[in-house]
Every structure is written in structure tokens, then in C-alpha cells.
GROMACS .gro file of C-alpha atoms in nm:
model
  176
    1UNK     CA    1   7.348   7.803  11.793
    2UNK     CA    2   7.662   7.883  11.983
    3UNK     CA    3   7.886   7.855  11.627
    4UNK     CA    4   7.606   8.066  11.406
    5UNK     CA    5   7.652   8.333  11.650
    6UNK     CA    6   8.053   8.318  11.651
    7UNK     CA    7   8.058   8.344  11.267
    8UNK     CA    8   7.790   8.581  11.240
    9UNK     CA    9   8.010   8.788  11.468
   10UNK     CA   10   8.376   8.719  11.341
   11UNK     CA   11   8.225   8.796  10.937
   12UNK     CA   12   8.026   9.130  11.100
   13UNK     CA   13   8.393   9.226  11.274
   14UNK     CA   14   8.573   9.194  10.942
   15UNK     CA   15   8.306   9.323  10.701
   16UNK     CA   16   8.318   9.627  10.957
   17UNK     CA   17   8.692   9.658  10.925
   18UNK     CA   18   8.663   9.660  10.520
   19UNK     CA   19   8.394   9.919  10.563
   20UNK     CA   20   8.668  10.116  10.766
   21UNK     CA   21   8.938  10.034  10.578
   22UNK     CA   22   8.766  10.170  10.264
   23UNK     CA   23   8.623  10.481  10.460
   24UNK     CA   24   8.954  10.567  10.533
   25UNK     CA   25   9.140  10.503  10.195
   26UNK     CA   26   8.851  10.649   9.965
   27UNK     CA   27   9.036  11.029  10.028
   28UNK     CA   28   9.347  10.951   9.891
   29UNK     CA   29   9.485  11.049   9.534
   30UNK     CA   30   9.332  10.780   9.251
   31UNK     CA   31   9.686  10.654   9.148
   32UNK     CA   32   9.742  10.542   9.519
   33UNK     CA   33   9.426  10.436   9.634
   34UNK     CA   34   9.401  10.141   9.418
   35UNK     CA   35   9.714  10.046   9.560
   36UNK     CA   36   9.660  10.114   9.889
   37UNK     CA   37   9.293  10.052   9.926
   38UNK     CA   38   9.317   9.693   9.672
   39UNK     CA   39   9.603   9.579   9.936
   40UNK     CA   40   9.414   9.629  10.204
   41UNK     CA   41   9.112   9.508  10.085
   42UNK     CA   42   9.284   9.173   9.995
   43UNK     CA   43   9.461   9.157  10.293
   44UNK     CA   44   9.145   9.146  10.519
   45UNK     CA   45   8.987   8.928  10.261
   46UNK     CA   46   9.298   8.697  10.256
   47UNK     CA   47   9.270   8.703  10.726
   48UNK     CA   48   8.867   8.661  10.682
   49UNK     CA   49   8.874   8.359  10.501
   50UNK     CA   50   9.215   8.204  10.656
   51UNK     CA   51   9.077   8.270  10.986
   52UNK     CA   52   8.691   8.246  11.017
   53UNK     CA   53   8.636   8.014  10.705
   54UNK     CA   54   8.511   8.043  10.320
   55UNK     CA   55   8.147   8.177  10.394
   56UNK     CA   56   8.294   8.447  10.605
   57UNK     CA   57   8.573   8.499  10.306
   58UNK     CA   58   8.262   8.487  10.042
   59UNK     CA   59   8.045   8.728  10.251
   60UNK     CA   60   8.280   8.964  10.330
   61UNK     CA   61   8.410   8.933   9.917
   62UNK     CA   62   8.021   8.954   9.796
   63UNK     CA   63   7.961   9.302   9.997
   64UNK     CA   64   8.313   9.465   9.937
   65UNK     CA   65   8.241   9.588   9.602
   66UNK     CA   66   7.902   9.754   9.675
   67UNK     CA   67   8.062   9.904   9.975
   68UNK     CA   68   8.315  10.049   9.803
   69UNK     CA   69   8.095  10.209   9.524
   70UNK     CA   70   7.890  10.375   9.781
   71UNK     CA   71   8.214  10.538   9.865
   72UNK     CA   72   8.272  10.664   9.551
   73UNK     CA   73   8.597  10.430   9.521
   74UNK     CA   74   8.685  10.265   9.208
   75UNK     CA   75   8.485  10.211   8.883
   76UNK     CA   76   8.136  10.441   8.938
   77UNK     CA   77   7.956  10.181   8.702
   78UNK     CA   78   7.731   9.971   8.829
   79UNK     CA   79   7.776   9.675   8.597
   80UNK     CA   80   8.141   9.682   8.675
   81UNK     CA   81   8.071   9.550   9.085
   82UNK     CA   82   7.985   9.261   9.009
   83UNK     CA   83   8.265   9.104   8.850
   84UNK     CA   84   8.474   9.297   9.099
   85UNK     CA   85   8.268   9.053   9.322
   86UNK     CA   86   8.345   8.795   9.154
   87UNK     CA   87   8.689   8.838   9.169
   88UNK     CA   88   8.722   8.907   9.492
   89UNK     CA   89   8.517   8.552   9.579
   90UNK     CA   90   8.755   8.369   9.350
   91UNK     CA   91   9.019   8.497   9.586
   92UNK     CA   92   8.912   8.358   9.839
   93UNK     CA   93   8.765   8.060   9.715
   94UNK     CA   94   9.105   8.004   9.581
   95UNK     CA   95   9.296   8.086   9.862
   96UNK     CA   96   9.047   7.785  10.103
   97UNK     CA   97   9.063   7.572   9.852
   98UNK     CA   98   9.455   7.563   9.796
   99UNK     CA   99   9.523   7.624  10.166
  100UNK     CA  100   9.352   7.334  10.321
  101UNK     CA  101   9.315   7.288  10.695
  102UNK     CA  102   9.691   7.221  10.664
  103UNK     CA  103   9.916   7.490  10.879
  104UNK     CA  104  10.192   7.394  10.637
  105UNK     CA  105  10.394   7.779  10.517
  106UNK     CA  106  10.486   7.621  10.165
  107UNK     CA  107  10.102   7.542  10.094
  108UNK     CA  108   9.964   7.838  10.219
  109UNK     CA  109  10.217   8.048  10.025
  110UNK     CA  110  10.105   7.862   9.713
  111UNK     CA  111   9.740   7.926   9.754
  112UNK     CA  112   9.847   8.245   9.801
  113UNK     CA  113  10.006   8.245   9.473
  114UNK     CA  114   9.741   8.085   9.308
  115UNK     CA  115   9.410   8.316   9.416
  116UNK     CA  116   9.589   8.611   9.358
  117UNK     CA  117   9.649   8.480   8.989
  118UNK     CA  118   9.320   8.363   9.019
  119UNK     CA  119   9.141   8.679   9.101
  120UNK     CA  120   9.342   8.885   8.847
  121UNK     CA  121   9.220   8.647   8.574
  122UNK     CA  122   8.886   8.646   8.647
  123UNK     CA  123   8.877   9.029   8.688
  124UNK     CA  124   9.085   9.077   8.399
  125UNK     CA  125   8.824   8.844   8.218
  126UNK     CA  126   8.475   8.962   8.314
  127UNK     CA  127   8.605   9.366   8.293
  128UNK     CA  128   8.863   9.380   7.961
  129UNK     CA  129   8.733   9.118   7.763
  130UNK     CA  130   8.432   9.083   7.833
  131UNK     CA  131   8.214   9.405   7.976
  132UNK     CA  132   8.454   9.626   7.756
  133UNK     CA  133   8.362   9.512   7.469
  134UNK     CA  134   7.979   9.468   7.593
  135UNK     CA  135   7.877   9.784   7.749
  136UNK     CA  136   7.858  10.148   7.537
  137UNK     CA  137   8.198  10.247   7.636
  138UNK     CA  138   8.420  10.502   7.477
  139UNK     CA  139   8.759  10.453   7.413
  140UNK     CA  140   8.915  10.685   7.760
  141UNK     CA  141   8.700  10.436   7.918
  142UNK     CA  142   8.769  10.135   7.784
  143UNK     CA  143   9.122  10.255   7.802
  144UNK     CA  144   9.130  10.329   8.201
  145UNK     CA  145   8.917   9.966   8.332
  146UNK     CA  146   9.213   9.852   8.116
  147UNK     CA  147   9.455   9.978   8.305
  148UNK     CA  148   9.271   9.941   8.664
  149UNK     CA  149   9.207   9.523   8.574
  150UNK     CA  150   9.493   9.412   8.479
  151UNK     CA  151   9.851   9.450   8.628
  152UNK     CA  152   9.750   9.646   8.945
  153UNK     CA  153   9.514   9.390   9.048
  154UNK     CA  154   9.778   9.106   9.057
  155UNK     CA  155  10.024   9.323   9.261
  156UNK     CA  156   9.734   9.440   9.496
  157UNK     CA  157   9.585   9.068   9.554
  158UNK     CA  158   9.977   8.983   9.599
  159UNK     CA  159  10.026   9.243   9.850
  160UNK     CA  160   9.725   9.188  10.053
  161UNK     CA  161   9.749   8.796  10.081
  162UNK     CA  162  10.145   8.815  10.159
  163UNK     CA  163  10.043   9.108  10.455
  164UNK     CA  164   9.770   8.813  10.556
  165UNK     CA  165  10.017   8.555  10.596
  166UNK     CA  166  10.282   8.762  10.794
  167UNK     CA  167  10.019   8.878  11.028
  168UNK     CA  168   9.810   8.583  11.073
  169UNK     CA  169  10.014   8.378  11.310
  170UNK     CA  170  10.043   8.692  11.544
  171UNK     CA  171   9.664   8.711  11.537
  172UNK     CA  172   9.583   8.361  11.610
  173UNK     CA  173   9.837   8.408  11.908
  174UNK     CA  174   9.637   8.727  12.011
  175UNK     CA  175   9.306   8.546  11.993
  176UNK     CA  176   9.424   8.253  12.203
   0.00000   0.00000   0.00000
């Protein structure tokens, strides 16, 4: 009972910080926010799962998306979320998996690597080829969910993991 209660509270303390996180970013110019708000995102995806495990990574990576549209950040098409959803859960399910249990810096760097490549495949996947081509879109639109799934989301899953791993160690220390 003890443990249900510890994750229920470590995945409700990081789903709150995304929900602040986003809050916060959702004023600032659209060029930047995906930027800023995609790095940050990641980033407390990338500590969620690294810290409290992958069904506090895959909660916190289900809910993101939804949050975020409520906020009026990013793609304001529903069928969109969810494959922003599911990238976001291949990130993390990437990152565990490739991570291990193992503390060593050259394998977490690697899953790193990999779920960031990961998560801008899938993305770039379910939104460019695939709902793109499926939904009535015209061509401005087609044209921008180009642009926001492909390149940037690569660079912002890269940001956000590599600000995880800096700052994790210094948070584990804090916790202890």
C-alpha cells in the first residue's frame, strides 16, 4: 500500500509540474514556445520516468497532450493529441527500456539518443505521413504540422532528455 501511495504521489508531483510548466510557457510567441515548452516538456518527461519509473513516465506522457490542448498550445486539432501521445510514450518507453536499472553515463546517454530519435519518428510518422494525408487538410495546414513534426521535435526531445540527465544526479542527491 505504502509503494501505490509513493507513486501515486511522485506521478501527481510531476504531472502537476507539466501542468505548470505548460501554464507558464502557453503565453509566449508560437516560434518559441515549441522550443521552449517541447524542451521542457521532455525534460520532465525524461526526470519522471528516470526517476519514479515507466508507468509514472507513461502517465505523465498519456495526459501531456490533452493538457496542453486545453491550453490552447500546439496543434488545436483534436485528432492530432493522440499521436502527440504517442510520441511522447515512445519517449519514454524508449528512454526505460535503453536505460536499464544500470547508473552507467554512456548507457543512459544512448537511451537518450535513442527515444529522442524514437519519439521524432513516431511523431513524424503518425502526423506527416500518416494524419496529413488522412484528415481534410488544406495545404497551409498540411504545410505547418509539417514543419511542427519533424526537425523541431528531435531538437526539443534532445534538449529536454540532455537537461534530464544533467539535473538528475543533483535531484537524487536532494531527495536523499
Amino acid at each position: 500500500m505504502k509503494n501505490k501511495i509513493l507513486w501515486i504521489t511522485r506521478t501527481a508531483v510531476m504531472l502537476a509540474l507539466l501542468v505548470v510548466v505548460q501554464y507558464l510557457t502557453a503565453s509566449l510567441p508560437k516560434p518559441a514556445q515549441q522550443y521552449v515548452t517541447g524542451s521542457c516538456v521532455n525534460a520532465v518527461l525524461a526526470v519522471t520516468v528516470l526517476m519514479c519509473g515507466f508507468w509514472s513516465g507513461a502517465a505523465v506522457a498519456a495526459v501531456s497532450p490533452f493538457v496542453a490542448f486545453l491550453f490552447g498550445i500546439g496543434p488545436q486539432l483534436l485528432p492530432i493529441v493522440p499521436a502527440i501521445a504517442a510520441g511522447n510514450l515512445a519517449f519514454v518507453g524508449l528512454l526505460h527500456l535503453l536505460s536499464g536499472s544500470a547508473p552507467k553515463l554512456l548507457k543512459k546517454l544512448l537511451a537518450w539518443l535513442g527515444a529522442a530519435v524514437g519519439k521524432f519518428g513516431v511523431l513524424y510518422l503518425l502526423v506527416v505521413q500518416l494524419l496529413c494525408n488522412v484528415l481534410p487538410l488544406k495545404q497551409p495546414q498540411i504545410d505547418t504540422f509539417t514543419a511542427m513534426f519533424s526537425l523541431p521535435q528531435l531538437i526539443t526531445a534532445l534538449i529536454g532528455g540532455g537537461v534530464a540527465i544533467l539535473i538528475i544526479p543533483a535531484l537524487k542527491k536532494a531527495i536523499k
